[in-house]
CSV table of C-alpha atoms in Angstrom, one decimal:
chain,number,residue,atom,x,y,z
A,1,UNK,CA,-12.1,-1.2,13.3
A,2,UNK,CA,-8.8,-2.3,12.1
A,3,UNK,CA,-6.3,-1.4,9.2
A,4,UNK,CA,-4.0,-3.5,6.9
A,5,UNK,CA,-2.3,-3.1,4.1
A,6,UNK,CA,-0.8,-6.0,2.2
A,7,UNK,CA,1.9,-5.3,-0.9
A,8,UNK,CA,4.7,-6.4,-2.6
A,9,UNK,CA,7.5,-3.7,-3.9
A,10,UNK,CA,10.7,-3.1,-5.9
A,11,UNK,CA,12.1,-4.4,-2.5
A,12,UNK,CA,10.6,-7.3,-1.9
A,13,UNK,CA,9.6,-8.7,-5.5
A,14,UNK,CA,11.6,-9.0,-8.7
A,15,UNK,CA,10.3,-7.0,-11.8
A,16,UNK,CA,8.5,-10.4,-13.3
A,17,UNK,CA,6.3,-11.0,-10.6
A,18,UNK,CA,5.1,-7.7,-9.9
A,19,UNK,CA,4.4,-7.5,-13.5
A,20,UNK,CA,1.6,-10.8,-12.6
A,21,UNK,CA,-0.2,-8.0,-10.1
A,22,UNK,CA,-0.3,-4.8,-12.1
A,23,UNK,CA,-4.2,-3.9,-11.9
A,24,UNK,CA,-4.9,-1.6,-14.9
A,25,UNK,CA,-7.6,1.6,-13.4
A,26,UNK,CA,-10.0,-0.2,-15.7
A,27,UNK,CA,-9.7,-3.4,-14.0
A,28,UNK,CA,-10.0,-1.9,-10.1
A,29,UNK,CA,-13.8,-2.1,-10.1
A,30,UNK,CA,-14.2,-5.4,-10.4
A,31,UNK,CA,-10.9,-6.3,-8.7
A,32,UNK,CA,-11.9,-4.6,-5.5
A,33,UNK,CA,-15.5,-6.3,-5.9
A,34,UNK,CA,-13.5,-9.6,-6.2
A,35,UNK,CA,-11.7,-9.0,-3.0
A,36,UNK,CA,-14.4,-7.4,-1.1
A,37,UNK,CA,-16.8,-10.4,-1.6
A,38,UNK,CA,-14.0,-13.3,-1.1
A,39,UNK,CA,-13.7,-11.9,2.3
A,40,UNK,CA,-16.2,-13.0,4.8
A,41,UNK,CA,-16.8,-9.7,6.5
A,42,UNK,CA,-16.5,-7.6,2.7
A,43,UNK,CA,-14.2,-4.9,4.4
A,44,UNK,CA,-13.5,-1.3,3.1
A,45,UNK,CA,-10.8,-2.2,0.1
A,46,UNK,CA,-8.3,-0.1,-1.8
A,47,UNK,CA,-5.4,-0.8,-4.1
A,48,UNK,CA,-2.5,0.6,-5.4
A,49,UNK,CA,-0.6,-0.6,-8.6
A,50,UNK,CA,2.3,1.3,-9.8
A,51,UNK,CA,5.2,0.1,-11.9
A,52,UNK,CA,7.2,-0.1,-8.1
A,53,UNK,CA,4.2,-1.8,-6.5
A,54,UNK,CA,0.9,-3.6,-5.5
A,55,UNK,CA,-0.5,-2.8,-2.0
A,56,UNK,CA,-4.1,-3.9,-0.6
A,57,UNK,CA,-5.5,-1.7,2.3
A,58,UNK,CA,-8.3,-3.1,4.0
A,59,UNK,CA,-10.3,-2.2,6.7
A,60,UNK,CA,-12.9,-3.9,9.2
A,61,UNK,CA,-13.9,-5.0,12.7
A,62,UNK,CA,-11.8,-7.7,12.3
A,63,UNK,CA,-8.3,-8.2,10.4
A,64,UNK,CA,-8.4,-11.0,7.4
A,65,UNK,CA,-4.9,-11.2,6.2
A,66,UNK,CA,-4.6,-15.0,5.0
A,67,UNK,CA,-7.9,-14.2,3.1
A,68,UNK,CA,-6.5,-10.9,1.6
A,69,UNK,CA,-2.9,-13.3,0.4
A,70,UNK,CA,-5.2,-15.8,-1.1
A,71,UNK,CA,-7.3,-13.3,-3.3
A,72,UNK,CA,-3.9,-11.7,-4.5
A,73,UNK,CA,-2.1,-14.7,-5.0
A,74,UNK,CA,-5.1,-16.2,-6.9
A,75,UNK,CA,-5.7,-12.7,-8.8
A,76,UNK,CA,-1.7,-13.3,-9.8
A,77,UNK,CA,-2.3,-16.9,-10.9
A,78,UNK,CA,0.7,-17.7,-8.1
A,79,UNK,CA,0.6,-19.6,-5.3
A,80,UNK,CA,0.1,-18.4,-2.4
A,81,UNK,CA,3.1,-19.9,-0.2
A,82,UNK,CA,5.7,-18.6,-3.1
A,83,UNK,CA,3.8,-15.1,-2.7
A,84,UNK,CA,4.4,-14.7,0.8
A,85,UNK,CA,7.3,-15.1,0.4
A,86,UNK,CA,8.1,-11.4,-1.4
A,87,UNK,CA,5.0,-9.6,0.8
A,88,UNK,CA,4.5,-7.3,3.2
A,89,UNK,CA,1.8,-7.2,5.9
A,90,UNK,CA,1.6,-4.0,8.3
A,91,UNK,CA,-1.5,-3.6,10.7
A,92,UNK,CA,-3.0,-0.4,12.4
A,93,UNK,CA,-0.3,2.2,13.3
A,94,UNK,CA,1.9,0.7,10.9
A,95,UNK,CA,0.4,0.6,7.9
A,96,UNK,CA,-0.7,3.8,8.3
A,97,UNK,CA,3.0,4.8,8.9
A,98,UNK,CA,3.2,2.9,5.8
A,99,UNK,CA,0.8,4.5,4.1
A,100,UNK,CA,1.8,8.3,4.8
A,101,UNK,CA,5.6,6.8,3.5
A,102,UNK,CA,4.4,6.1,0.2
A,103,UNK,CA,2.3,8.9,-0.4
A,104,UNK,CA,5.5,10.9,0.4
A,105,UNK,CA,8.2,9.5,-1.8
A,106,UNK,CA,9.7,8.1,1.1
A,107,UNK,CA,9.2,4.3,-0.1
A,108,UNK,CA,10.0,5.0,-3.8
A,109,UNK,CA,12.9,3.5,-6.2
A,110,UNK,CA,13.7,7.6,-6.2
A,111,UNK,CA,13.5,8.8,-2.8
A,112,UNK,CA,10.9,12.1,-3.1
A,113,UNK,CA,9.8,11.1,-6.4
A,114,UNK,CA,6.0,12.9,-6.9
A,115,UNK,CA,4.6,10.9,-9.1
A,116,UNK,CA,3.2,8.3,-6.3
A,117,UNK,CA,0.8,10.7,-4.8
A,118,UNK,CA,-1.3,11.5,-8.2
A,119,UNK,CA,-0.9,7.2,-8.2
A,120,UNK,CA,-2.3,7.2,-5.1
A,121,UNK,CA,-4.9,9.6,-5.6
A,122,UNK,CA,-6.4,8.3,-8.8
A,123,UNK,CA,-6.5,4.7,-6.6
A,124,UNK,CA,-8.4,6.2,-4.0
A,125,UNK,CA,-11.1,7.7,-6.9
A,126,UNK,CA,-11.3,4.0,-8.1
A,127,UNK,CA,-11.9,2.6,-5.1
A,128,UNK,CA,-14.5,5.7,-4.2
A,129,UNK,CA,-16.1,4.8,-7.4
A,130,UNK,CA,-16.6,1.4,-6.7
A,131,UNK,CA,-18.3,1.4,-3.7
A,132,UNK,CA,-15.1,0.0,-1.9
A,133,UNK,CA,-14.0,3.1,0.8
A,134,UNK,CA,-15.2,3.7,3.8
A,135,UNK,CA,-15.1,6.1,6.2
A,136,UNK,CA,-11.8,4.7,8.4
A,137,UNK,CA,-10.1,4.2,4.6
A,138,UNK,CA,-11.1,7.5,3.5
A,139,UNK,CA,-9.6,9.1,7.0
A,140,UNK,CA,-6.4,7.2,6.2
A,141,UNK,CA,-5.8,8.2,2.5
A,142,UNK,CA,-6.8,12.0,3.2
A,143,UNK,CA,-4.4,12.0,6.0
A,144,UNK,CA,-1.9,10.7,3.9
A,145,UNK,CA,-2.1,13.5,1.1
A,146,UNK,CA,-2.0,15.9,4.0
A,147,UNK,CA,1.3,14.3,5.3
A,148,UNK,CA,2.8,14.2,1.8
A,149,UNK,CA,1.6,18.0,1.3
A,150,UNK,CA,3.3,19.1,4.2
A,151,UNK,CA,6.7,16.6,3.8
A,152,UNK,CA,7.2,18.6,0.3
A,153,UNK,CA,6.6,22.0,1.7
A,154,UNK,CA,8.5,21.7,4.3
A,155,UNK,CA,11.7,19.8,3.7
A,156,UNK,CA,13.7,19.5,0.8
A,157,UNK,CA,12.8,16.0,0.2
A,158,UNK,CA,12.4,16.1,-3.3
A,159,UNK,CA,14.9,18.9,-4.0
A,160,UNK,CA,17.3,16.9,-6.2
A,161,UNK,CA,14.8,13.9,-7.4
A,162,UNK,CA,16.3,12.3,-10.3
A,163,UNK,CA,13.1,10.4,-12.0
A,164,UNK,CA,12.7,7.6,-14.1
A,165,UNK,CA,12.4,9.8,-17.5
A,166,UNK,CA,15.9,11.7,-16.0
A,167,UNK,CA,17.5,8.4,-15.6
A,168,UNK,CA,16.7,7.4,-19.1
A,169,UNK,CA,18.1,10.6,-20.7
A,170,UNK,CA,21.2,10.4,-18.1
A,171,UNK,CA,21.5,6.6,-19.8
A,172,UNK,CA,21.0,7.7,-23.1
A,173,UNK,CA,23.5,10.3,-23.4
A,174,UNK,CA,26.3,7.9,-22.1
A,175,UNK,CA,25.6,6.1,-25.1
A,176,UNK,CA,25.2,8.5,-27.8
A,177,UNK,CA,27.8,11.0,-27.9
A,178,UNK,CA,25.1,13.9,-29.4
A,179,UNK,CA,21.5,13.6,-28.2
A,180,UNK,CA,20.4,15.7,-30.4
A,181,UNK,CA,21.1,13.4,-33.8
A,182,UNK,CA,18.8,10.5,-32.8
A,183,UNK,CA,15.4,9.5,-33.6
A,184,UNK,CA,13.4,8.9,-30.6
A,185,UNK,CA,10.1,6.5,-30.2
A,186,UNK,CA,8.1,6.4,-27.5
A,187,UNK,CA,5.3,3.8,-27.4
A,188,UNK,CA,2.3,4.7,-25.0
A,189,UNK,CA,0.8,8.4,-24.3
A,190,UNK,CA,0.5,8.0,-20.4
A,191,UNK,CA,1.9,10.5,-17.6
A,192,UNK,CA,5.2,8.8,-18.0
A,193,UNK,CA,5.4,8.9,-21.2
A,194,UNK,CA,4.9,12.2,-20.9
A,195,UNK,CA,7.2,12.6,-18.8
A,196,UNK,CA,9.9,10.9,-20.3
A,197,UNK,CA,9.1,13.0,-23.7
A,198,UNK,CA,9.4,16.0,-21.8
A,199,UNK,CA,13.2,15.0,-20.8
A,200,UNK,CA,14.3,14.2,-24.2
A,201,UNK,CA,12.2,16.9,-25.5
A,202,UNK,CA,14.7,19.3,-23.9
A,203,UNK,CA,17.7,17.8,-25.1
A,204,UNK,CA,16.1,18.6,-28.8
A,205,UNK,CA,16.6,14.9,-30.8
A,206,UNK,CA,16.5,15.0,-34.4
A,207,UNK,CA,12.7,13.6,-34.5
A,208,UNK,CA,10.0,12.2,-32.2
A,209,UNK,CA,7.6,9.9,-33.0
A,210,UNK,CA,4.7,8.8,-30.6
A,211,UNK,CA,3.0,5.3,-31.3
A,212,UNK,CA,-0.1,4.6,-29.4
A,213,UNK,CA,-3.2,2.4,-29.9
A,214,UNK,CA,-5.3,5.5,-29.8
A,215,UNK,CA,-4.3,7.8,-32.5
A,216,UNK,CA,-6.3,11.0,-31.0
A,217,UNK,CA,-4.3,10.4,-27.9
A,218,UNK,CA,-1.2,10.1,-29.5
A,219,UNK,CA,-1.6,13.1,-32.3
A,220,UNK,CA,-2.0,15.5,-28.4
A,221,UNK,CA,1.0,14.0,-27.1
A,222,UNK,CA,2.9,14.6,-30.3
A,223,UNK,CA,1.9,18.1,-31.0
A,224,UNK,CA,3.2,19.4,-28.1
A,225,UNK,CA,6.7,18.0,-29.1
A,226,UNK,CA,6.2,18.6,-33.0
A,227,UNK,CA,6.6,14.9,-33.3
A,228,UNK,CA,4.8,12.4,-35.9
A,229,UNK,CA,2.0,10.1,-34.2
A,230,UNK,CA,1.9,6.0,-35.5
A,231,UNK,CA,-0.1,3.0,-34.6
A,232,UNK,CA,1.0,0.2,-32.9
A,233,UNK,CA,0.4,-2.2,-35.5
A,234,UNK,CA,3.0,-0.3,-37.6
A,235,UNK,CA,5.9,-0.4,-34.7
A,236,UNK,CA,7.8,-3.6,-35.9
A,237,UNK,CA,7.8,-2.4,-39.7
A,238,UNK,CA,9.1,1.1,-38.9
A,239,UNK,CA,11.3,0.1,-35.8
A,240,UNK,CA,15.0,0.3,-37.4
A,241,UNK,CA,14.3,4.4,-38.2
A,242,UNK,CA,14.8,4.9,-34.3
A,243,UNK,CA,17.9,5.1,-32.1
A,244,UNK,CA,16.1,5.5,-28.9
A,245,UNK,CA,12.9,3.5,-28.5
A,246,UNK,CA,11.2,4.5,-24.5
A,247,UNK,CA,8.1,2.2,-23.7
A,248,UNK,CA,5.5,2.6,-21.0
A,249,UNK,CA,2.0,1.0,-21.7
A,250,UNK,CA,-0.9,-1.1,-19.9
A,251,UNK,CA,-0.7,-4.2,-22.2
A,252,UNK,CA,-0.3,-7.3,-20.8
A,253,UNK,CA,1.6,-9.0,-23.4
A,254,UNK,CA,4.9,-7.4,-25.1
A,255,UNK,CA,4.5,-5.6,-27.7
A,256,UNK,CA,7.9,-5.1,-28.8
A,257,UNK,CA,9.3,-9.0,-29.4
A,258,UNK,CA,12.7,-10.5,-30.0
A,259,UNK,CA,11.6,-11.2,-34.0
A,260,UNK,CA,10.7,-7.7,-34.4
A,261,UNK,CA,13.7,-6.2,-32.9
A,262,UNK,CA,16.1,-8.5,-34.9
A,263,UNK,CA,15.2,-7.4,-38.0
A,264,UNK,CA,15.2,-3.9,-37.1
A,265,UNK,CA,19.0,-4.6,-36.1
A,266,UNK,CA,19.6,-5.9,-39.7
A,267,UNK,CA,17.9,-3.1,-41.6
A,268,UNK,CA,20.2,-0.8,-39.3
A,269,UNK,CA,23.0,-2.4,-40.0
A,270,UNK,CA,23.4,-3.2,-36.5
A,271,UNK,CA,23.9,0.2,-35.2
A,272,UNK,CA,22.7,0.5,-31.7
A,273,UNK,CA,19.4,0.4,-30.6
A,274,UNK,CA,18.9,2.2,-27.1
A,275,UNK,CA,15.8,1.0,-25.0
A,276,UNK,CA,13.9,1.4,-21.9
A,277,UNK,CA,10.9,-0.4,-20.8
A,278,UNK,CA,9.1,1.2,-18.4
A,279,UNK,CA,6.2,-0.9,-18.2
A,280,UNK,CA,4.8,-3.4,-15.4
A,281,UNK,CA,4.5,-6.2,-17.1
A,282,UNK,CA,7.0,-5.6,-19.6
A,283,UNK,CA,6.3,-4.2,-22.7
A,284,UNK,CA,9.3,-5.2,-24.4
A,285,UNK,CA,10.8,-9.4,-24.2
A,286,UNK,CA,13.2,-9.5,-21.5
A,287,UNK,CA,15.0,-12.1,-24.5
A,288,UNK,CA,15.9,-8.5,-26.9
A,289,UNK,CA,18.4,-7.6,-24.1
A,290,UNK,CA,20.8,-10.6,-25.2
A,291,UNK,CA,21.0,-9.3,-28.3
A,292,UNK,CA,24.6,-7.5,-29.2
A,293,UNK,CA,23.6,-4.1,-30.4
A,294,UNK,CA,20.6,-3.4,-28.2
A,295,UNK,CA,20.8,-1.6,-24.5
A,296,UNK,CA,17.7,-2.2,-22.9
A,297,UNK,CA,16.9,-1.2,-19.5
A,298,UNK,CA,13.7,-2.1,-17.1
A,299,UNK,CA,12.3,-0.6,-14.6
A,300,UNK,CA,14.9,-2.3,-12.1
A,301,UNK,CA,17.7,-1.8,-14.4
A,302,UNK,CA,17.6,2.3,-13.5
A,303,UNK,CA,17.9,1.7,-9.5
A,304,UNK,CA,21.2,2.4,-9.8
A,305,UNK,CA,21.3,5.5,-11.4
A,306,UNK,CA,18.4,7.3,-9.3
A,307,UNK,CA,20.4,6.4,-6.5
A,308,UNK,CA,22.3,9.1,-7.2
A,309,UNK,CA,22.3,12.4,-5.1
A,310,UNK,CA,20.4,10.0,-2.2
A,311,UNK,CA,23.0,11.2,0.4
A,312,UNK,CA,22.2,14.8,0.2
A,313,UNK,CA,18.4,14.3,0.7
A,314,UNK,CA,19.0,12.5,4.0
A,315,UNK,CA,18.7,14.9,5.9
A,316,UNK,CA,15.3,16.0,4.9
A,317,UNK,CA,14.1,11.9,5.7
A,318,UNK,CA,14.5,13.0,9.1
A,319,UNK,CA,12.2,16.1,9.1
A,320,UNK,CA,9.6,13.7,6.9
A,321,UNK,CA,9.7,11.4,9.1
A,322,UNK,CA,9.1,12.9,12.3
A,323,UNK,CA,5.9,15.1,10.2
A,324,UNK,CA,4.8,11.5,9.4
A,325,UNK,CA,5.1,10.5,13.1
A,326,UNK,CA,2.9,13.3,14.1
A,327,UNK,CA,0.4,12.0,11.7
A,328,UNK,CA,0.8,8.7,12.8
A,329,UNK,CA,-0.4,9.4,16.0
A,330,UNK,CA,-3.2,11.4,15.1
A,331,UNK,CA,-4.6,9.1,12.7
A,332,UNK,CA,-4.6,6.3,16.1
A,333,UNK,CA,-5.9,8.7,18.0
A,334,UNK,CA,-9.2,9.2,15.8
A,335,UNK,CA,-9.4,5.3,15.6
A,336,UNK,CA,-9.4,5.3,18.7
A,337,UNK,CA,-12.3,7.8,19.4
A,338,UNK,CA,-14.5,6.0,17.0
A,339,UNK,CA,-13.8,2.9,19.6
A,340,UNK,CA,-13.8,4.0,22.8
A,341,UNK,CA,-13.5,1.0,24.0
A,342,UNK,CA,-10.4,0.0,22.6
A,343,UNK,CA,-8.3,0.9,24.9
A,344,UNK,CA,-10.2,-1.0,27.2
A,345,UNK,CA,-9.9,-4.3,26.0
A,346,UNK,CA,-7.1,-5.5,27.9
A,347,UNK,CA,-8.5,-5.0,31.1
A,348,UNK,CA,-12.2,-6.3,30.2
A,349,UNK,CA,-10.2,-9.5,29.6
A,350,UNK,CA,-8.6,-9.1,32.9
A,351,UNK,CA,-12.2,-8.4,34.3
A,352,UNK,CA,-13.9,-11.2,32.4
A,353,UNK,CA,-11.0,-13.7,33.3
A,354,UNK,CA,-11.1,-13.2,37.5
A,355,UNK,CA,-14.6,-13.5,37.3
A,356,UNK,CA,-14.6,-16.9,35.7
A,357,UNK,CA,-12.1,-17.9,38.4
A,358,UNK,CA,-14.6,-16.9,41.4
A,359,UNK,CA,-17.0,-18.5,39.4
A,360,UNK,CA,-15.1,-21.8,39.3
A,361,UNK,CA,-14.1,-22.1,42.7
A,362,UNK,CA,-17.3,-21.6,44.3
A,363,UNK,CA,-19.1,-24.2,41.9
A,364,UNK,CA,-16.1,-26.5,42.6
A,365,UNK,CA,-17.0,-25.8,46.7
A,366,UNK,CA,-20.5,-26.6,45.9
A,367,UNK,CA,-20.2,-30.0,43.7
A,368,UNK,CA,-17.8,-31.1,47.1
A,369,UNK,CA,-20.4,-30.2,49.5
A,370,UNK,CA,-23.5,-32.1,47.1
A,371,UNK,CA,-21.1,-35.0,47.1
A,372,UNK,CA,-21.2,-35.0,50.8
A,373,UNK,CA,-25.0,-35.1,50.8
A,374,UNK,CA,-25.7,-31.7,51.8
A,375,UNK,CA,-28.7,-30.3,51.8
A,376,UNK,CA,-29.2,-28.4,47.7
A,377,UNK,CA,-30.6,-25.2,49.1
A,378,UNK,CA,-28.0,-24.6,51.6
A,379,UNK,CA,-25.2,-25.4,49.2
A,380,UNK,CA,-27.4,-23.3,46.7
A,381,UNK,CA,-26.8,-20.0,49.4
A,382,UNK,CA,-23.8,-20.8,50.1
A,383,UNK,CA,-22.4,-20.2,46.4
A,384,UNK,CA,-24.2,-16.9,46.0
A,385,UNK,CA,-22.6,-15.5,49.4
A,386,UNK,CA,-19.6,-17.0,48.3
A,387,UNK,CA,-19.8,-14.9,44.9
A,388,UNK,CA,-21.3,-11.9,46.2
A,389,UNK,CA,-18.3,-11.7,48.7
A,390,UNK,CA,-15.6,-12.1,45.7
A,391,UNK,CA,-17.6,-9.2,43.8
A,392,UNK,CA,-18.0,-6.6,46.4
A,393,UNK,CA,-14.4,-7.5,48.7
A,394,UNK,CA,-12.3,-4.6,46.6
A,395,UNK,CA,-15.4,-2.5,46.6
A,396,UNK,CA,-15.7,-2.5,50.4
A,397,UNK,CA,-12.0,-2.9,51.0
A,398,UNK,CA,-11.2,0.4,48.8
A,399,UNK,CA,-14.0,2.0,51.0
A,400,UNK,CA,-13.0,1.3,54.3
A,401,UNK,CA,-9.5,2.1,53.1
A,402,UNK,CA,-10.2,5.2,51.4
A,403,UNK,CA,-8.8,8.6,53.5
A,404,UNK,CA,-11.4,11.6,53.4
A,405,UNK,CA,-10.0,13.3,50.9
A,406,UNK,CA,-10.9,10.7,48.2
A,407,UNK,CA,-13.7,8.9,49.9
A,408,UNK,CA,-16.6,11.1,48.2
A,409,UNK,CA,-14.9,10.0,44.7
A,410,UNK,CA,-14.7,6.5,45.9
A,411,UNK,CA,-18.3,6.7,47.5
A,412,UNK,CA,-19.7,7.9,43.9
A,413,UNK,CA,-17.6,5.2,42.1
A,414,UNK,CA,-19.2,2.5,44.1
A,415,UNK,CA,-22.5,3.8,43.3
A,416,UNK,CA,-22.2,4.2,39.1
A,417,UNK,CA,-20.5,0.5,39.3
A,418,UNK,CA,-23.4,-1.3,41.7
A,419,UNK,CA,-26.1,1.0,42.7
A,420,UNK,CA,-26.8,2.2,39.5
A,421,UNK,CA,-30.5,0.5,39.4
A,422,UNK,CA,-31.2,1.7,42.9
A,423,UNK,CA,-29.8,5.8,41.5
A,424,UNK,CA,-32.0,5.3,38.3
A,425,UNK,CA,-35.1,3.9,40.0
A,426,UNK,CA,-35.0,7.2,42.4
């Protein structure tokens, strides 16, 4: 069996695109079914879709990369040239390295952030559900939680992790001199919506208001903040009553436009409007950030500011890293128990290739003598000496060679390798 994983990150791929590969939990099912059967040999499948990323981990006897680009690329409606272009593609050891990275926070925008393991979890569940993980999958996503368990008990990796939600407050109160005077909004009722709730929450704003397609949803979220709940229909009517508007939802289309947000400026008399879209794709036009009085930040836009306090969690990368190398190593080390063989390989070929060379000189020393005229059957002995002698030379040479001390070991390896019908027939 083989791994690989195939993704494209906050590194590699600008907001936009990633936004053309978010995969909804509702949507893995038939996703992985899509990719599993587009692939010749249907391997083991998983993916993982986060606002920071879409990776595909496969697994099967035999690695199908171009095939895995061309389902994503054609999943994205992109083509699949321009795609590689902002991919990734990390085989055996290495995407398994890759894999206990992630699941640590080691990969994220915010270094040690914990939200990516529950992300990575819930994918795993999907594709568990699906019918899509197998055994070797399984082994590699456990492993990974394990890793990621022990990285945050024992370093301080995530001991100063400034998350999205923090980096929104931080951003809000650089533009409002008293926090606790504005009307928030916060569109969605996911985890990071949640989250981010939670952060303005403490800074106690004047009012809260959660809008969300499903009102029961919604009316939970608010009542633990002693906020109002709305629907999404009325957002653009009601928009101009908030100061700070946070959005994080699983639509595919905006749902905060340029129209919408215009008018709200006018009935506010163009006082500031702070936002933050936290959504992949966008929940909010990219086209509102031109306007004047509005401070709207993605996804990307907040890099910046969970940069900071990196430099004094560097020291704890290098205690991750080596717990992830130990992993590493054991997760390649039960591959290669389930293929014993593997390790094998290179000198089967070697095995495989000097016997096709015997092989070809004695049937090019035969053809010369039948062109001669000699007689068939001779020539016909003459090329099974001829092989017999190119098998069994080392053989006999390591024997006669051989000092008594390893003899008998020699003397039973000659036995298992060419007497093994004459041992099994006794």
């Amino acid at each position: 069996m083989t791994v690989w994983a195939l993704g494209l990150n906050h590194n590699t791929a600008p907001l936009d695109l990633r936004g053309r590969f978010a995969f909804a939990l509702d949507q893995m099912a038939p996703a992985l079914q899509g990719l599993r059967t587009s692939h010749a040999r249907h391997p083991e499948a998983a993916i993982l879709s986060t606002c920071n990323r879409t990776e595909v981990y496969c697994a099967s006897d035999n690695a199908q990369v171009d095939h895995t680009l061309g389902w994503l690329a054609r999943a994205g409606d992109v083509p699949a040239d321009a795609l590689r272009d902002h991919t990734y593609v990390l085989q055996d050891g290495h995407a398994a390295r890759h894999a206990f990275r992630v699941a640590s926070g080691l990969d994220s925008m915010v270094l040690g952030e914990p939200q990516i393991l529950g992300q990575m979890k819930s994918a795993v569940r999907a594709a568990e559900e699906a019918g899509a993980l197998g055994s070797t999958l399984n082994q590699l996503f456990q492993r990974s939680f394990a890793v990621a368990k022990e990285v945050r008990s024992s370093t301080e990796i995530g001991a100063h992790s400034i998350s999205m939600a923090a980096a929104a407050v931080r951003l809000a109160g650089n533009l409002f001199e008293d926090l606790g005077r504005i009307r928030v909004l916060f569109v969605g009722a996911g985890e990071m919506i949640e989250l981010a709730a939670t952060h303005f929450a403490a800074r106690s704003p004047a009012a809260i208001a959660i809008a969300n397609r499903t009102l029961e949803r919604g009316e939970k979220l608010a009542s633990r903040f002693g906020g109002e709940v709305m629907r999404l229909a009325d957002l653009p009517e009601r928009l101009h009553e908030f100061d700070a508007v946070v959005s994080c939802t699983a639509s595919t289309l905006p749902i905060i436009g340029l129209g919408a947000t215009e008018r709200a400026l006018k009935k506010r008399r163009h006082r500031p409007i702070f936002m933050v879209d936290l959504a992949v794709p966008r929940d909010i036009e990219p086209e509102v950030k031109q306007l004047g009085d509005v401070y709207l930040y993605t996804v990307d836009d907040l890099a910046q500011v969970v940069q900071t306090g990196q430099a004094s969690r560097q020291a704890a990368v290098a205690q991750a890293e080596a717990i992830i190398d130990a992993g590493v190593q054991s997760f390649m080390h039960w591959m290669g128990q389930r293929d014993p063989a593997a390790g094998v390989v290179p000198l089967i070929r070697q095995l495989n290739a000097q016997a096709d060379e015997w092989r070809a000189l004695e049937l090019a020393r035969a053809r010369r003598r039948l062109a001669k005229g000699e007689d068939v059957e001779a020539v016909l002995d003459a090329l099974s000496r001829g092989l017999t002698q190119k098998m069994l030379h080392g053989a006999m040479a390591e024997l006669h060679a051989a000092d008594p001390g390893s003899r008998e070991q020699t003397t039973h390896a000659i036995e298992r390798l060419f007497l093994r019908g004459k041992i099994s027939a006794d």
